[in-house]
Amino acid sequence: QPELDYGGKRNPDGQGFAAFGQVVKGMDLVKNIQKMNSNDQFLEKIVSIHIELK
């Protein structure tokens, strides 16, 4: 993955990387995931997301 931060440091601020996309339904679920406990950058519990393409 190319380094997107100035100076080429990998994740220097500890905030992780931006995900690009748009939530069109279920923003309440996204906010609940955001509130979950984390250990540094990773959630303490695994979150599985299943999608259905029509």
GROMACS .gro file of C-alpha atoms in nm:
model
   54
    1GLN     CA    1   0.000   0.000   0.000
    2PRO     CA    2   0.142   0.340  -0.087
    3GLU     CA    3   0.210   0.573   0.201
    4LEU     CA    4  -0.044   0.854   0.202
    5ASP     CA    5   0.096   1.049   0.499
    6TYR     CA    6   0.348   1.326   0.442
    7GLY     CA    7   0.699   1.197   0.505
    8GLY     CA    8   0.612   0.831   0.443
    9LYS     CA    9   0.559   0.738   0.810
   10ARG     CA   10   0.315   0.454   0.845
   11ASN     CA   11   0.022   0.565   1.060
   12PRO     CA   12   0.216   0.810   1.283
   13ASP     CA   13  -0.092   0.949   1.462
   14GLY     CA   14  -0.234   0.610   1.563
   15GLN     CA   15  -0.570   0.687   1.401
   16GLY     CA   16  -0.548   0.411   1.140
   17PHE     CA   17  -0.639   0.450   0.777
   18ALA     CA   18  -0.944   0.608   0.618
   19ALA     CA   19  -1.203   0.382   0.463
   20PHE     CA   20  -1.364   0.518   0.151
   21GLY     CA   21  -1.730   0.450   0.097
   22GLN     CA   22  -2.079   0.563   0.187
   23VAL     CA   23  -2.324   0.424   0.438
   24VAL     CA   24  -2.669   0.437   0.278
   25LYS     CA   25  -2.853   0.241   0.546
   26GLY     CA   26  -2.769   0.136   0.901
   27MET     CA   27  -2.567   0.431   1.030
   28ASP     CA   28  -2.683   0.344   1.384
   29LEU     CA   29  -2.496   0.014   1.349
   30VAL     CA   30  -2.181   0.196   1.237
   31LYS     CA   31  -2.201   0.423   1.542
   32ASN     CA   32  -2.242   0.121   1.773
   33ILE     CA   33  -1.930  -0.039   1.624
   34GLN     CA   34  -1.743   0.289   1.673
   35LYS     CA   35  -1.833   0.288   2.045
   36MET     CA   36  -1.692  -0.062   2.103
   37ASN     CA   37  -1.383  -0.109   2.319
   38SER     CA   38  -1.058  -0.123   2.131
   39ASN     CA   39  -0.701  -0.224   2.206
   40ASP     CA   40  -0.486   0.039   2.033
   41GLN     CA   41  -0.628   0.020   1.678
   42PHE     CA   42  -0.819  -0.307   1.686
   43LEU     CA   43  -1.159  -0.383   1.835
   44GLU     CA   44  -1.145  -0.618   2.134
   45LYS     CA   45  -1.427  -0.827   1.983
   46ILE     CA   46  -1.441  -0.939   1.621
   47VAL     CA   47  -1.721  -0.780   1.420
   48SER     CA   48  -1.843  -0.979   1.121
   49ILE     CA   49  -2.022  -0.787   0.850
   50HIS     CA   50  -2.223  -0.977   0.592
   51ILE     CA   51  -2.362  -0.810   0.283
   52GLU     CA   52  -2.600  -0.925   0.016
   53LEU     CA   53  -2.562  -0.803  -0.340
   54LYS     CA   54  -2.878  -0.794  -0.545
   0.00000   0.00000   0.00000
